[in-house]
JSON list of C-alpha atoms and ligand atoms in Angstrom, two decimals:
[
{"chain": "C", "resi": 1, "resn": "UNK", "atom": "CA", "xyz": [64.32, 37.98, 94.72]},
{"chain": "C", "resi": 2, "resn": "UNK", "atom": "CA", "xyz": [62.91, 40.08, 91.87]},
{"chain": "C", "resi": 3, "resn": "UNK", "atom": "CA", "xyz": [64.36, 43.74, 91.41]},
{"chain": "C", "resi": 4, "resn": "UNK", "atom": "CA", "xyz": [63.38, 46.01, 88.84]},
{"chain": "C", "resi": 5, "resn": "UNK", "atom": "CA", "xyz": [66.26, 46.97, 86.22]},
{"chain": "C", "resi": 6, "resn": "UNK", "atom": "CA", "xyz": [66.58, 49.47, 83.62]},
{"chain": "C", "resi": 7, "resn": "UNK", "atom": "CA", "xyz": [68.76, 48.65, 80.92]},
{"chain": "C", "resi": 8, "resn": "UNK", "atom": "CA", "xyz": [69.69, 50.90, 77.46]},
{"chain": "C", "resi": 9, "resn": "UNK", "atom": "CA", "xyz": [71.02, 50.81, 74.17]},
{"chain": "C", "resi": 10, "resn": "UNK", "atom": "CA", "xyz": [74.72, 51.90, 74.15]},
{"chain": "C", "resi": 11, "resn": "UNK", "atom": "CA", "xyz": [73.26, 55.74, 72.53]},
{"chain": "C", "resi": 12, "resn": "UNK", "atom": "CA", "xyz": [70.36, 55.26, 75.24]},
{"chain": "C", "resi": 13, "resn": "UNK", "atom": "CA", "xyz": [67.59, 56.07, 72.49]},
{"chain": "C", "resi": 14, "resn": "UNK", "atom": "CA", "xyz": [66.15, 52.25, 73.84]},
{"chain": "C", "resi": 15, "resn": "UNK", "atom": "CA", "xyz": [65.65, 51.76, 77.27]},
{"chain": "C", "resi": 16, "resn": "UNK", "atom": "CA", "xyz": [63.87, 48.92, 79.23]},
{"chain": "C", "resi": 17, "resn": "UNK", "atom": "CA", "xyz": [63.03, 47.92, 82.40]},
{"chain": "C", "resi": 18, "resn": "UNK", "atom": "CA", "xyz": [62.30, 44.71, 83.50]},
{"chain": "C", "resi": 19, "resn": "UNK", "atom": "CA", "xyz": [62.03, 42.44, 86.47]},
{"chain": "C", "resi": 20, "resn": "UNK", "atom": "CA", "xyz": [64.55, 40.15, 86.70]},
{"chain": "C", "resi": 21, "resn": "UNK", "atom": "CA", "xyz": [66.42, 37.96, 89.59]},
{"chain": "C", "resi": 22, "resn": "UNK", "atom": "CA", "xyz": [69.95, 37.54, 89.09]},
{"chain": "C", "resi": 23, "resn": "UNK", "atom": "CA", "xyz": [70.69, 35.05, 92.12]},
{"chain": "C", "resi": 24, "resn": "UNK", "atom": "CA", "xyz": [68.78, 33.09, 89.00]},
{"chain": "C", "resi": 25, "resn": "UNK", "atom": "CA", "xyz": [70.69, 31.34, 86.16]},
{"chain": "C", "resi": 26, "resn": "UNK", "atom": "CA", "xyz": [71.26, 33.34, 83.37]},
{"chain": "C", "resi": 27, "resn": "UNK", "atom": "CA", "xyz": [72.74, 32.26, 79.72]},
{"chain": "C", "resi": 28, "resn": "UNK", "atom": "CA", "xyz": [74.94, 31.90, 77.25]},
{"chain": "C", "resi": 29, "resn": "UNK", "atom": "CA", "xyz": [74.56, 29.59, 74.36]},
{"chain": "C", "resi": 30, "resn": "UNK", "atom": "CA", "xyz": [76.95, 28.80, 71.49]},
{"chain": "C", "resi": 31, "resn": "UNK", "atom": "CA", "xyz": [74.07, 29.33, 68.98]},
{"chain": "C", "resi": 32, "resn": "UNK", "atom": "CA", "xyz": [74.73, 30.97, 65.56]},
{"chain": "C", "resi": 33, "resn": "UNK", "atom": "CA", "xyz": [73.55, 34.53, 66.81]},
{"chain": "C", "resi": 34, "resn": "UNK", "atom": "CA", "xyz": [74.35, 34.00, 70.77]},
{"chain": "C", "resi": 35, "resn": "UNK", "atom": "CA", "xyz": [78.08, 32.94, 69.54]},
{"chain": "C", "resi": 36, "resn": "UNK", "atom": "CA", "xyz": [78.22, 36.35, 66.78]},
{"chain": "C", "resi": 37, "resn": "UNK", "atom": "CA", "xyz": [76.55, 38.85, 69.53]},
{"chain": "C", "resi": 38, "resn": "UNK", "atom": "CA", "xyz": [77.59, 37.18, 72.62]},
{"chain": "C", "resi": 39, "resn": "UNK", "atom": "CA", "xyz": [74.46, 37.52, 74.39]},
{"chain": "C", "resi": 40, "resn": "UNK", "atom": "CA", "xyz": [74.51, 37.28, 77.81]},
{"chain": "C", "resi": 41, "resn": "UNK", "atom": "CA", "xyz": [70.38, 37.10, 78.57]},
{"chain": "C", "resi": 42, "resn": "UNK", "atom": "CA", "xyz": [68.37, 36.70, 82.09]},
{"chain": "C", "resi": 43, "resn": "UNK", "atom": "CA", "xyz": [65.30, 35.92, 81.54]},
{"chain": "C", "resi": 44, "resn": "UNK", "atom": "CA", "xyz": [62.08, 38.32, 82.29]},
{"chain": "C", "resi": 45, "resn": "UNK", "atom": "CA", "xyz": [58.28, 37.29, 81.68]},
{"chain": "C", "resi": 46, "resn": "UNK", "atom": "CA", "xyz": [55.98, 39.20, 79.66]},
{"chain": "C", "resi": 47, "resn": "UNK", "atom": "CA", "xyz": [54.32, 40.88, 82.76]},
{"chain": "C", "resi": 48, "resn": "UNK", "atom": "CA", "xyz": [57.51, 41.61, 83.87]},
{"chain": "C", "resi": 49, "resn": "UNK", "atom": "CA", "xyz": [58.97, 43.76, 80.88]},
{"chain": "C", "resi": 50, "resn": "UNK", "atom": "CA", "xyz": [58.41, 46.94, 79.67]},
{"chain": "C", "resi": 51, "resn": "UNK", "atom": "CA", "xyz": [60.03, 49.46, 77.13]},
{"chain": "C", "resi": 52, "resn": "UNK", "atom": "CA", "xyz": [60.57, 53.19, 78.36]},
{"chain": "C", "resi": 53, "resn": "UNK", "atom": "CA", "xyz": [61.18, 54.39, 75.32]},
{"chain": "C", "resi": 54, "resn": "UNK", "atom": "CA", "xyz": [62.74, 53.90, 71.63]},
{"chain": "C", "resi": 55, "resn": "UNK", "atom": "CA", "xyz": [60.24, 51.16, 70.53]},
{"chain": "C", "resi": 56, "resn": "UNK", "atom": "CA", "xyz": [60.53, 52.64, 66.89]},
{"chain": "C", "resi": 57, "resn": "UNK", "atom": "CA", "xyz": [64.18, 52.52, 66.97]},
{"chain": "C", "resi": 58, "resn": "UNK", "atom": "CA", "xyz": [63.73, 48.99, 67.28]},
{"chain": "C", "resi": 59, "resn": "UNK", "atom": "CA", "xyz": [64.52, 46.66, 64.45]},
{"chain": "C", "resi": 60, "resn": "UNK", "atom": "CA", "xyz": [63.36, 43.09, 64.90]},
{"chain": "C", "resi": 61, "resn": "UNK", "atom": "CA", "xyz": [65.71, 40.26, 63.50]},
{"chain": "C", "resi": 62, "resn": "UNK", "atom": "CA", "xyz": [64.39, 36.97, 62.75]},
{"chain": "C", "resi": 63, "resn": "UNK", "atom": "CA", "xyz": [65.67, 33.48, 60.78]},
{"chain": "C", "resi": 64, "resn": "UNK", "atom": "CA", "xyz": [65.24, 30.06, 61.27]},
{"chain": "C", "resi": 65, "resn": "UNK", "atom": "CA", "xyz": [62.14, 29.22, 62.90]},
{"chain": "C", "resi": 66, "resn": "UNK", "atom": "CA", "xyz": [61.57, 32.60, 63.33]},
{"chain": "C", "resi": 67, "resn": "UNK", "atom": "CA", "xyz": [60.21, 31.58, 66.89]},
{"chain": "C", "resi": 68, "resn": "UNK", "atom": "CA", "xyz": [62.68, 33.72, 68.41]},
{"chain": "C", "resi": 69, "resn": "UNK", "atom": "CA", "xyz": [62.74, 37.75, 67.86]},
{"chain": "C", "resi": 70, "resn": "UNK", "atom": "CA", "xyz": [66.37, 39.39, 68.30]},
{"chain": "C", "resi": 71, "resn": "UNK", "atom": "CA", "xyz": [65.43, 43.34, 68.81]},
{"chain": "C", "resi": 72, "resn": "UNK", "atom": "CA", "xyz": [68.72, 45.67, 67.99]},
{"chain": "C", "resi": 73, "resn": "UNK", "atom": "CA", "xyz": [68.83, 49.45, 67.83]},
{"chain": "C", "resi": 74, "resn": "UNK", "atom": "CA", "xyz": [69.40, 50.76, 64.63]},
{"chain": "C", "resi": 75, "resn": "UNK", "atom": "CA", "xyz": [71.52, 53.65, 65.64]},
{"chain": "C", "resi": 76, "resn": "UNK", "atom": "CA", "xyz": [73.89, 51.54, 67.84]},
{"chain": "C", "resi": 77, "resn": "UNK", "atom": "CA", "xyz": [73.48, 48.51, 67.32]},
{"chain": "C", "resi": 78, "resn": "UNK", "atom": "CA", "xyz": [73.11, 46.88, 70.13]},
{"chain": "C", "resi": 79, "resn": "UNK", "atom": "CA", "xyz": [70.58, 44.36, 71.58]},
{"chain": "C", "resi": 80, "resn": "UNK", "atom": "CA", "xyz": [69.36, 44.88, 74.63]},
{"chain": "C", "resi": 81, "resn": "UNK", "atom": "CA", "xyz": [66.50, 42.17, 74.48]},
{"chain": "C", "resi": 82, "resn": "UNK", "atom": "CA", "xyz": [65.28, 39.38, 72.83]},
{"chain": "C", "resi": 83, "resn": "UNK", "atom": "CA", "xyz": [61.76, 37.45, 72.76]},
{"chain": "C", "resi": 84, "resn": "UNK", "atom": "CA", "xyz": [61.59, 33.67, 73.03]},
{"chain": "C", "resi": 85, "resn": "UNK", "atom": "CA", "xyz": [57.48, 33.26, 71.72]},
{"chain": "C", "resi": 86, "resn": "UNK", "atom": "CA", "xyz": [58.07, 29.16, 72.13]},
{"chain": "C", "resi": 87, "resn": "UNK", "atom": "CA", "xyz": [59.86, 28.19, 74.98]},
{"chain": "C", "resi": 88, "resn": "UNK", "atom": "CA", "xyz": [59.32, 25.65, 77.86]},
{"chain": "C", "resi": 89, "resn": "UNK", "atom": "CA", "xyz": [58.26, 28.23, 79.35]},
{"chain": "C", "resi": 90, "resn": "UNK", "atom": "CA", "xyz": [56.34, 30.17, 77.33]},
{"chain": "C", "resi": 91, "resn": "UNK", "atom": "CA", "xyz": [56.81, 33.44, 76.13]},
{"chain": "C", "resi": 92, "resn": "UNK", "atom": "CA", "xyz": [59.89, 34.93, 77.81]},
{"chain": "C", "resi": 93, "resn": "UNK", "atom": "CA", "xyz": [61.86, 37.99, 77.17]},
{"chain": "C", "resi": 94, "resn": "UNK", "atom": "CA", "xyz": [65.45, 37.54, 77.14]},
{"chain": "C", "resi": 95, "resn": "UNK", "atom": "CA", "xyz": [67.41, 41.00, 78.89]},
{"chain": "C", "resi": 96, "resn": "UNK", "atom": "CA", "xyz": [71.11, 41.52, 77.70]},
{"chain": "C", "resi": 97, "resn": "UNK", "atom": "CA", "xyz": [72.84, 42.00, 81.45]},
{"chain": "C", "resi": 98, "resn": "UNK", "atom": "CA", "xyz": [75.33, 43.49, 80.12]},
{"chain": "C", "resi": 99, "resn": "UNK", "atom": "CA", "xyz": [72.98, 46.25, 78.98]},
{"chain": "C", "resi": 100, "resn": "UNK", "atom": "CA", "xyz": [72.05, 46.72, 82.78]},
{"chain": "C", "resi": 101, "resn": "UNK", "atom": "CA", "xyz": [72.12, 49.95, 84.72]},
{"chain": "C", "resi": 102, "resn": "UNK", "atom": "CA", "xyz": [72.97, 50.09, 88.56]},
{"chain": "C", "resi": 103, "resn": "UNK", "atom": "CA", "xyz": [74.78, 47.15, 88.47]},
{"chain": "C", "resi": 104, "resn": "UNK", "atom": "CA", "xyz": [78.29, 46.76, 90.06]},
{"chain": "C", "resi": 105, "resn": "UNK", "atom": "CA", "xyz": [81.23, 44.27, 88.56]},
{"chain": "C", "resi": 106, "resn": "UNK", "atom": "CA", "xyz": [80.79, 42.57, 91.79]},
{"chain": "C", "resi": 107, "resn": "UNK", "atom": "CA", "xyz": [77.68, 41.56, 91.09]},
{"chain": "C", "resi": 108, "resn": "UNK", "atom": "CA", "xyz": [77.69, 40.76, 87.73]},
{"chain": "C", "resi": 109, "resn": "UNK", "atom": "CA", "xyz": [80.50, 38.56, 88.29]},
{"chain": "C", "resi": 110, "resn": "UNK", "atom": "CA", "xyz": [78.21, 36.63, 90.63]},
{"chain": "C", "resi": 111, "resn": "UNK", "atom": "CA", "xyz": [75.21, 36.23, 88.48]},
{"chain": "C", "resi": 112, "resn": "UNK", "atom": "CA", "xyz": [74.98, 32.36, 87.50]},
{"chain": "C", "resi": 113, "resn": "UNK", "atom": "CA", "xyz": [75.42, 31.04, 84.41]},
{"chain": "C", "resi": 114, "resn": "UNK", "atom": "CA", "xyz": [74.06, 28.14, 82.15]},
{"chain": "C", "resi": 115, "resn": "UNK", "atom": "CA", "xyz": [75.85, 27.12, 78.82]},
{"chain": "C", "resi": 116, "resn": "UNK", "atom": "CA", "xyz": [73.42, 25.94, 76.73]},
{"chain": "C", "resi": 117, "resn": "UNK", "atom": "CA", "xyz": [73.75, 23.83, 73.37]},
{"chain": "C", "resi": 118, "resn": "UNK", "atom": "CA", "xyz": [71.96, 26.28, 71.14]},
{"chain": "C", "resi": 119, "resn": "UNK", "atom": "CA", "xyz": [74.30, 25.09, 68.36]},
{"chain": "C", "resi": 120, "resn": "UNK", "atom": "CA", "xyz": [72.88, 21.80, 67.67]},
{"chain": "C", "resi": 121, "resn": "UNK", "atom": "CA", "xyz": [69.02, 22.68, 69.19]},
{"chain": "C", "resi": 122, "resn": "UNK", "atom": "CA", "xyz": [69.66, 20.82, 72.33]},
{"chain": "C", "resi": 123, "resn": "UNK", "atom": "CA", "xyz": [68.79, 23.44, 74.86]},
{"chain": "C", "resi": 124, "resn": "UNK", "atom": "CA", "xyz": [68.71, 20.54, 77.64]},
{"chain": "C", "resi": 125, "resn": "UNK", "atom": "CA", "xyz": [72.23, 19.92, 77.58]},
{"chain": "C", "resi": 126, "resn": "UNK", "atom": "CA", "xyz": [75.51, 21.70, 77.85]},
{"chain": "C", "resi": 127, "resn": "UNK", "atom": "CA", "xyz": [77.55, 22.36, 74.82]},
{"chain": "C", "resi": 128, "resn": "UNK", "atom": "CA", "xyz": [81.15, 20.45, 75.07]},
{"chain": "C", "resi": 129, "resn": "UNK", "atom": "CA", "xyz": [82.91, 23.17, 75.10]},
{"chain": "C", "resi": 130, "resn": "UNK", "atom": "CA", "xyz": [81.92, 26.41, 76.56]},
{"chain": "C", "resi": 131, "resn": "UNK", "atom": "CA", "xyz": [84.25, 28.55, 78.09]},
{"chain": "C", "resi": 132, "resn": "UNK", "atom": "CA", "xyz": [84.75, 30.45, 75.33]},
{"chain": "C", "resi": 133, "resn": "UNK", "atom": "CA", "xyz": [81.12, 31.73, 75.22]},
{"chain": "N", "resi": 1, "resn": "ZN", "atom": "ZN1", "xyz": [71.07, 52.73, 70.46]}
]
């Protein structure tokens, strides 16, 4: 089931809220950013995310195909979303969980997880190895 979520920045100038349901699969992928940042995302949709504040503390990251937006706060540095404009599912917005508020270790520790092989572009499949994401 859906719950609303606020999540911030580490100096809390950003902070989101989104809709997300974490008895749904979350992520991590062994990408070239996932891998450096360690991104742990669940995913919201568009209608289902909205920032609270620090939008122009923002800075917006792109490379590659430049599909994908990686938002960071230039204060902390941290990224508490990211926006996937080309997806199989559209446009998504990808929450960092760990960025979550009101959420114990207990339940973190139960949200699910798929590894995905963001290394090699092959988001269908799981990477060989992946316990180290
Ligand atoms: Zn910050």
């Amino acid at each position: 089931m859906k719950k609303t979520y606020k999540a911030t920045c580490h100096c809390s100038q950003v902070v989101i809220e989104a809709d997300l349901d974490l008895s749904q699969t979350s992520f991590r992928c062994n990408c070239s950013i996932c891998r450096r940042s360690r991104f742990w995302p669940a995913i919201a949709m568009p209608e289902g995310f909205r920032i609270l504040s620090g939008e122009g503390e923002l800075t917006r990251y792109v490379f590659g195909s430049q599909k994908n937006h990686h938002y960071f706060c230039r204060h902390c540095g941290i990224r508490v979303f990211g926006v996937g404009n080309e997806t199989p599912i559209g446009k998504m917005y990808g929450v960092n969980i760990g960025c979550l508020e009101g959420v114990t270790e207990e339940e973190l520790s139960r949200i699910p997880i798929t590894y995905v092989e963001g290394m090699h572009d092959r988001p269908d499949r799981a990477p060989e190895f992946f316990q180290y994401l």
